[in-house]
């Protein structure tokens, strides 16, 4: 199977969902720790939403993209298009 160069729109959307979940978890942790009077319910909920988005993105990626079916055969060299070793000069 040939190596793919660009991501599909589904892969980009799932990457954004996973990244948004990570961002929510990091923000909830950072702001929750840095504020003295932080409400643990608010930041716990925000962290939980981020964790849910992250896990949902991973599950959807595994279900829709199925990365275990797309792999490169390392025994077959990829043709780079540069033919510098010509047999006949």
Short mmCIF file of N, CA, C and O in Angstrom, two decimals:
data_model
loop_
_atom_site.label_atom_id
_atom_site.label_comp_id
_atom_site.label_asym_id
_atom_site.label_seq_id
_atom_site.Cartn_x
_atom_site.Cartn_y
_atom_site.Cartn_z
N UNK A 1 0.83 -1.16 0.00
CA UNK A 1 0.00 0.00 0.00
C UNK A 1 0.89 1.24 0.00
O UNK A 1 1.85 1.33 0.74
N UNK A 2 0.53 2.20 -0.82
CA UNK A 2 1.33 3.41 -0.95
C UNK A 2 1.10 4.33 0.25
O UNK A 2 0.03 4.34 0.84
N UNK A 3 2.12 5.09 0.57
CA UNK A 3 2.00 6.05 1.67
C UNK A 3 1.11 7.21 1.23
O UNK A 3 1.17 7.66 0.10
N UNK A 4 0.27 7.67 2.15
CA UNK A 4 -0.63 8.77 1.84
C UNK A 4 0.05 10.08 2.22
O UNK A 4 0.74 10.17 3.21
N UNK A 5 -0.21 11.09 1.42
CA UNK A 5 0.42 12.38 1.68
C UNK A 5 -0.42 13.31 2.52
O UNK A 5 0.09 14.04 3.35
N UNK A 6 -1.74 13.31 2.33
CA UNK A 6 -2.60 14.27 3.01
C UNK A 6 -3.68 13.56 3.81
O UNK A 6 -4.07 12.44 3.49
N UNK A 7 -4.18 14.24 4.82
CA UNK A 7 -5.25 13.70 5.63
C UNK A 7 -6.60 13.94 4.95
O UNK A 7 -6.78 14.94 4.26
N UNK A 8 -7.55 13.05 5.19
CA UNK A 8 -8.90 13.26 4.69
C UNK A 8 -9.62 14.25 5.61
O UNK A 8 -9.15 14.55 6.71
N UNK A 9 -10.76 14.74 5.17
CA UNK A 9 -11.50 15.70 5.99
C UNK A 9 -12.01 15.05 7.28
O UNK A 9 -12.11 15.71 8.31
N UNK A 10 -12.31 13.75 7.24
CA UNK A 10 -12.73 13.04 8.45
C UNK A 10 -11.60 12.97 9.46
O UNK A 10 -11.79 13.13 10.66
N UNK A 11 -10.39 12.69 8.97
CA UNK A 11 -9.23 12.61 9.86
C UNK A 11 -8.92 13.96 10.48
O UNK A 11 -8.56 14.05 11.66
N UNK A 12 -9.07 15.03 9.71
CA UNK A 12 -8.83 16.37 10.24
C UNK A 12 -9.86 16.70 11.32
O UNK A 12 -9.52 17.24 12.38
N UNK A 13 -11.13 16.37 11.06
CA UNK A 13 -12.18 16.65 12.05
C UNK A 13 -11.94 15.87 13.34
O UNK A 13 -12.10 16.43 14.44
N UNK A 14 -11.54 14.62 13.22
CA UNK A 14 -11.27 13.82 14.42
C UNK A 14 -10.03 14.33 15.16
O UNK A 14 -9.99 14.32 16.39
N UNK A 15 -9.04 14.79 14.42
CA UNK A 15 -7.85 15.37 15.06
C UNK A 15 -8.21 16.63 15.83
O UNK A 15 -7.69 16.86 16.93
N UNK A 16 -9.11 17.45 15.26
CA UNK A 16 -9.56 18.63 15.98
C UNK A 16 -10.34 18.26 17.23
O UNK A 16 -10.22 18.91 18.27
N UNK A 17 -11.17 17.24 17.16
CA UNK A 17 -11.94 16.80 18.33
C UNK A 17 -11.01 16.31 19.44
O UNK A 17 -11.17 16.66 20.61
N UNK A 18 -10.02 15.51 19.08
CA UNK A 18 -9.05 15.01 20.06
C UNK A 18 -8.24 16.17 20.64
O UNK A 18 -8.03 16.26 21.85
N UNK A 19 -7.80 17.07 19.79
CA UNK A 19 -7.03 18.23 20.26
C UNK A 19 -7.85 19.16 21.13
O UNK A 19 -7.35 19.70 22.12
N UNK A 20 -9.14 19.33 20.79
CA UNK A 20 -10.01 20.17 21.62
C UNK A 20 -10.19 19.55 23.00
O UNK A 20 -10.20 20.25 24.01
N UNK A 21 -10.33 18.24 23.05
CA UNK A 21 -10.44 17.56 24.34
C UNK A 21 -9.19 17.74 25.17
O UNK A 21 -9.27 18.00 26.39
N UNK A 22 -8.04 17.63 24.54
CA UNK A 22 -6.78 17.84 25.27
C UNK A 22 -6.68 19.27 25.76
O UNK A 22 -6.23 19.53 26.89
N UNK A 23 -7.09 20.22 24.92
CA UNK A 23 -7.04 21.62 25.31
C UNK A 23 -7.94 21.90 26.51
O UNK A 23 -7.54 22.60 27.45
N UNK A 24 -9.15 21.36 26.50
CA UNK A 24 -10.05 21.55 27.63
C UNK A 24 -9.47 20.96 28.91
O UNK A 24 -9.55 21.58 29.98
N UNK A 25 -8.87 19.78 28.81
CA UNK A 25 -8.29 19.17 30.01
C UNK A 25 -7.12 19.99 30.54
O UNK A 25 -6.99 20.20 31.76
N UNK A 26 -6.27 20.49 29.65
CA UNK A 26 -5.13 21.28 30.10
C UNK A 26 -5.56 22.61 30.70
O UNK A 26 -5.03 23.05 31.72
N UNK A 27 -6.55 23.27 30.05
CA UNK A 27 -7.03 24.53 30.59
C UNK A 27 -7.70 24.35 31.95
O UNK A 27 -7.49 25.15 32.86
N UNK A 28 -8.50 23.32 32.07
CA UNK A 28 -9.17 23.06 33.35
C UNK A 28 -8.15 22.79 34.44
O UNK A 28 -8.29 23.29 35.57
N UNK A 29 -7.14 22.02 34.13
CA UNK A 29 -6.11 21.74 35.12
C UNK A 29 -5.30 22.96 35.48
O UNK A 29 -5.06 23.25 36.66
N UNK A 30 -4.89 23.73 34.48
CA UNK A 30 -4.04 24.90 34.73
C UNK A 30 -4.79 25.99 35.48
O UNK A 30 -4.28 26.55 36.46
N UNK A 31 -6.00 26.30 35.03
CA UNK A 31 -6.76 27.36 35.69
C UNK A 31 -7.24 26.89 37.06
O UNK A 31 -7.23 27.65 38.03
N UNK A 32 -7.65 25.64 37.16
CA UNK A 32 -8.11 25.12 38.44
C UNK A 32 -7.02 25.10 39.50
O UNK A 32 -7.29 25.32 40.69
N UNK A 33 -5.80 24.86 39.10
CA UNK A 33 -4.69 24.84 40.06
C UNK A 33 -4.21 26.25 40.39
O UNK A 33 -3.83 26.55 41.51
N UNK A 34 -4.25 27.15 39.41
CA UNK A 34 -3.69 28.48 39.62
C UNK A 34 -4.62 29.41 40.40
O UNK A 34 -4.15 30.34 41.04
N UNK A 35 -5.93 29.18 40.34
CA UNK A 35 -6.86 30.05 41.08
C UNK A 35 -7.03 29.55 42.51
O UNK A 35 -7.21 28.36 42.75
N UNK A 36 -6.99 30.48 43.43
CA UNK A 36 -7.11 30.11 44.84
C UNK A 36 -8.54 29.71 45.19
O UNK A 36 -8.76 28.77 45.94
N UNK A 37 -9.50 30.41 44.62
CA UNK A 37 -10.90 30.14 44.94
C UNK A 37 -11.60 29.40 43.80
O UNK A 37 -12.77 29.66 43.51
N UNK A 38 -10.92 28.50 43.16
CA UNK A 38 -11.49 27.77 42.02
C UNK A 38 -12.58 26.82 42.49
O UNK A 38 -12.42 26.11 43.48
N UNK A 39 -13.68 26.82 41.77
CA UNK A 39 -14.79 25.93 42.07
C UNK A 39 -14.46 24.54 41.50
O UNK A 39 -14.35 24.39 40.28
N UNK A 40 -14.29 23.54 42.33
CA UNK A 40 -13.90 22.22 41.81
C UNK A 40 -14.97 21.58 40.93
O UNK A 40 -14.64 20.78 40.05
N UNK A 41 -16.22 21.93 41.13
CA UNK A 41 -17.28 21.36 40.30
C UNK A 41 -17.17 21.87 38.87
O UNK A 41 -17.28 21.10 37.92
N UNK A 42 -16.92 23.16 38.73
CA UNK A 42 -16.82 23.76 37.39
C UNK A 42 -15.62 23.19 36.64
O UNK A 42 -15.73 22.74 35.49
N UNK A 43 -14.47 23.20 37.28
CA UNK A 43 -13.27 22.74 36.59
C UNK A 43 -13.22 21.22 36.46
O UNK A 43 -12.64 20.69 35.52
N UNK A 44 -13.86 20.53 37.39
CA UNK A 44 -13.99 19.07 37.24
C UNK A 44 -14.88 18.71 36.07
O UNK A 44 -14.59 17.78 35.32
N UNK A 45 -15.97 19.46 35.90
CA UNK A 45 -16.87 19.24 34.76
C UNK A 45 -16.17 19.57 33.45
O UNK A 45 -16.29 18.85 32.47
N UNK A 46 -15.43 20.69 33.44
CA UNK A 46 -14.69 21.06 32.23
C UNK A 46 -13.64 20.00 31.88
O UNK A 46 -13.49 19.63 30.71
N UNK A 47 -12.96 19.49 32.90
CA UNK A 47 -11.99 18.43 32.66
C UNK A 47 -12.68 17.17 32.16
O UNK A 47 -12.19 16.50 31.25
N UNK A 48 -13.83 16.84 32.73
CA UNK A 48 -14.59 15.67 32.28
C UNK A 48 -15.07 15.79 30.85
O UNK A 48 -15.04 14.82 30.08
N UNK A 49 -15.52 16.98 30.46
CA UNK A 49 -15.93 17.20 29.06
C UNK A 49 -14.74 17.05 28.11
O UNK A 49 -14.88 16.49 27.02
N UNK A 50 -13.60 17.56 28.54
CA UNK A 50 -12.40 17.41 27.72
C UNK A 50 -11.99 15.95 27.58
O UNK A 50 -11.63 15.50 26.50
N UNK A 51 -12.06 15.22 28.67
CA UNK A 51 -11.72 13.80 28.63
C UNK A 51 -12.70 13.03 27.76
O UNK A 51 -12.32 12.14 27.00
N UNK A 52 -13.99 13.40 27.84
CA UNK A 52 -15.00 12.74 27.01
C UNK A 52 -14.76 13.03 25.53
O UNK A 52 -14.87 12.12 24.69
N UNK A 53 -14.43 14.27 25.19
CA UNK A 53 -14.15 14.63 23.80
C UNK A 53 -12.92 13.88 23.29
O UNK A 53 -12.90 13.39 22.16
N UNK A 54 -11.90 13.80 24.14
CA UNK A 54 -10.67 13.10 23.76
C UNK A 54 -10.95 11.62 23.49
O UNK A 54 -10.56 11.08 22.46
N UNK A 55 -11.64 10.97 24.42
CA UNK A 55 -11.93 9.53 24.27
C UNK A 55 -12.86 9.29 23.09
O UNK A 55 -12.68 8.35 22.32
N UNK A 56 -13.86 10.17 22.92
CA UNK A 56 -14.77 10.03 21.78
C UNK A 56 -14.02 10.16 20.46
O UNK A 56 -14.27 9.40 19.52
N UNK A 57 -13.09 11.10 20.39
CA UNK A 57 -12.30 11.26 19.17
C UNK A 57 -11.46 10.03 18.86
O UNK A 57 -11.37 9.59 17.72
N UNK A 58 -10.84 9.46 19.89
CA UNK A 58 -10.04 8.25 19.70
C UNK A 58 -10.91 7.08 19.25
O UNK A 58 -10.57 6.33 18.33
N UNK A 59 -12.07 6.91 19.90
CA UNK A 59 -12.97 5.80 19.55
C UNK A 59 -13.48 5.96 18.13
O UNK A 59 -13.49 5.00 17.35
N UNK A 60 -13.91 7.17 17.76
CA UNK A 60 -14.39 7.39 16.39
C UNK A 60 -13.27 7.20 15.38
O UNK A 60 -13.49 6.68 14.29
N UNK A 61 -12.05 7.63 15.73
CA UNK A 61 -10.92 7.43 14.81
C UNK A 61 -10.67 5.95 14.58
O UNK A 61 -10.47 5.51 13.45
N UNK A 62 -10.69 5.18 15.67
CA UNK A 62 -10.48 3.74 15.54
C UNK A 62 -11.62 3.08 14.75
O UNK A 62 -11.39 2.17 13.96
N UNK A 63 -12.86 3.55 14.94
CA UNK A 63 -14.01 2.94 14.27
C UNK A 63 -14.09 3.30 12.80
O UNK A 63 -14.38 2.44 11.96
N UNK A 64 -13.83 4.56 12.47
CA UNK A 64 -14.03 5.01 11.09
C UNK A 64 -12.79 4.90 10.23
O UNK A 64 -12.85 4.51 9.06
N UNK A 65 -11.63 5.23 10.76
CA UNK A 65 -10.41 5.24 9.96
C UNK A 65 -9.77 3.86 9.92
O UNK A 65 -9.17 3.48 8.92
N UNK A 66 -9.89 3.09 10.97
CA UNK A 66 -9.31 1.75 11.10
C UNK A 66 -7.83 1.76 10.70
O UNK A 66 -7.43 1.23 9.67
N UNK A 67 -6.97 2.35 11.53
CA UNK A 67 -5.57 2.51 11.17
C UNK A 67 -4.82 1.20 11.04
O UNK A 67 -3.77 1.16 10.38
N UNK A 68 -5.30 0.12 11.61
CA UNK A 68 -4.60 -1.16 11.51
C UNK A 68 -4.72 -1.76 10.11
O UNK A 68 -4.00 -2.69 9.80
N UNK A 69 -5.59 -1.21 9.25
CA UNK A 69 -5.70 -1.72 7.88
C UNK A 69 -4.85 -0.93 6.91
O UNK A 69 -4.70 -1.33 5.76
N UNK A 70 -4.29 0.20 7.34
CA UNK A 70 -3.51 1.07 6.47
C UNK A 70 -2.08 1.13 6.97
O UNK A 70 -1.81 1.80 7.96
N UNK A 71 -1.20 0.43 6.31
CA UNK A 71 0.18 0.44 6.74
C UNK A 71 1.08 0.32 5.51
O UNK A 71 0.66 -0.13 4.46
N UNK A 72 2.30 0.73 5.67
CA UNK A 72 3.29 0.65 4.60
C UNK A 72 4.08 -0.64 4.76
O UNK A 72 4.38 -1.07 5.87
N UNK A 73 4.45 -1.23 3.63
CA UNK A 73 5.32 -2.39 3.66
C UNK A 73 6.75 -1.88 3.61
O UNK A 73 7.18 -1.29 2.62
N UNK A 74 7.49 -2.06 4.69
CA UNK A 74 8.84 -1.50 4.76
C UNK A 74 9.82 -2.26 3.87
O UNK A 74 10.94 -1.80 3.66
N UNK A 75 9.41 -3.40 3.34
CA UNK A 75 10.29 -4.15 2.46
C UNK A 75 10.23 -3.67 1.02
O UNK A 75 11.05 -4.06 0.20
N UNK A 76 9.26 -2.83 0.69
CA UNK A 76 9.11 -2.30 -0.67
C UNK A 76 9.51 -0.84 -0.64
O UNK A 76 8.89 -0.04 0.04
N UNK A 77 10.58 -0.47 -1.38
CA UNK A 77 11.00 0.93 -1.37
C UNK A 77 9.98 1.82 -2.07
O UNK A 77 9.34 1.42 -3.04
N UNK A 78 9.84 3.02 -1.57
CA UNK A 78 8.92 3.98 -2.17
C UNK A 78 9.62 4.67 -3.33
O UNK A 78 10.76 5.14 -3.21
N UNK A 79 8.93 4.75 -4.45
CA UNK A 79 9.49 5.41 -5.63
C UNK A 79 9.44 6.91 -5.41
O UNK A 79 8.37 7.50 -5.24
N UNK A 80 10.60 7.55 -5.37
CA UNK A 80 10.66 8.98 -5.12
C UNK A 80 10.49 9.80 -6.40
O UNK A 80 10.33 11.01 -6.34
N UNK A 81 10.56 9.17 -7.56
CA UNK A 81 10.42 9.89 -8.81
C UNK A 81 11.73 10.39 -9.37
O UNK A 81 11.80 10.87 -10.49
N UNK A 82 12.79 10.31 -8.59
CA UNK A 82 14.11 10.75 -9.05
C UNK A 82 14.88 9.53 -9.53
O UNK A 82 15.27 8.68 -8.75
N UNK A 83 15.11 9.46 -10.83
CA UNK A 83 15.81 8.31 -11.41
C UNK A 83 17.22 8.76 -11.78
O UNK A 83 17.54 9.08 -12.92
N UNK A 84 18.09 8.79 -10.79
CA UNK A 84 19.46 9.26 -11.04
C UNK A 84 20.38 8.10 -11.44
O UNK A 84 21.47 8.35 -11.90
N UNK A 85 19.94 6.88 -11.30
CA UNK A 85 20.77 5.74 -11.64
C UNK A 85 20.25 5.09 -12.93
O UNK A 85 19.64 4.05 -12.92
N UNK A 86 20.51 5.76 -14.03
CA UNK A 86 20.07 5.22 -15.31
C UNK A 86 21.04 4.16 -15.77
O UNK A 86 22.26 4.27 -15.62
N UNK A 87 20.52 3.09 -16.36
CA UNK A 87 21.35 2.01 -16.87
C UNK A 87 22.08 2.42 -18.14
O UNK A 87 23.24 2.15 -18.33
N UNK A 88 21.37 3.04 -19.05
CA UNK A 88 21.98 3.46 -20.32
C UNK A 88 22.31 4.95 -20.26
O UNK A 88 21.46 5.78 -19.97
N UNK A 89 23.58 5.27 -20.56
CA UNK A 89 23.99 6.68 -20.55
C UNK A 89 24.06 7.20 -21.94
O UNK A 89 24.56 6.85 -22.84
#
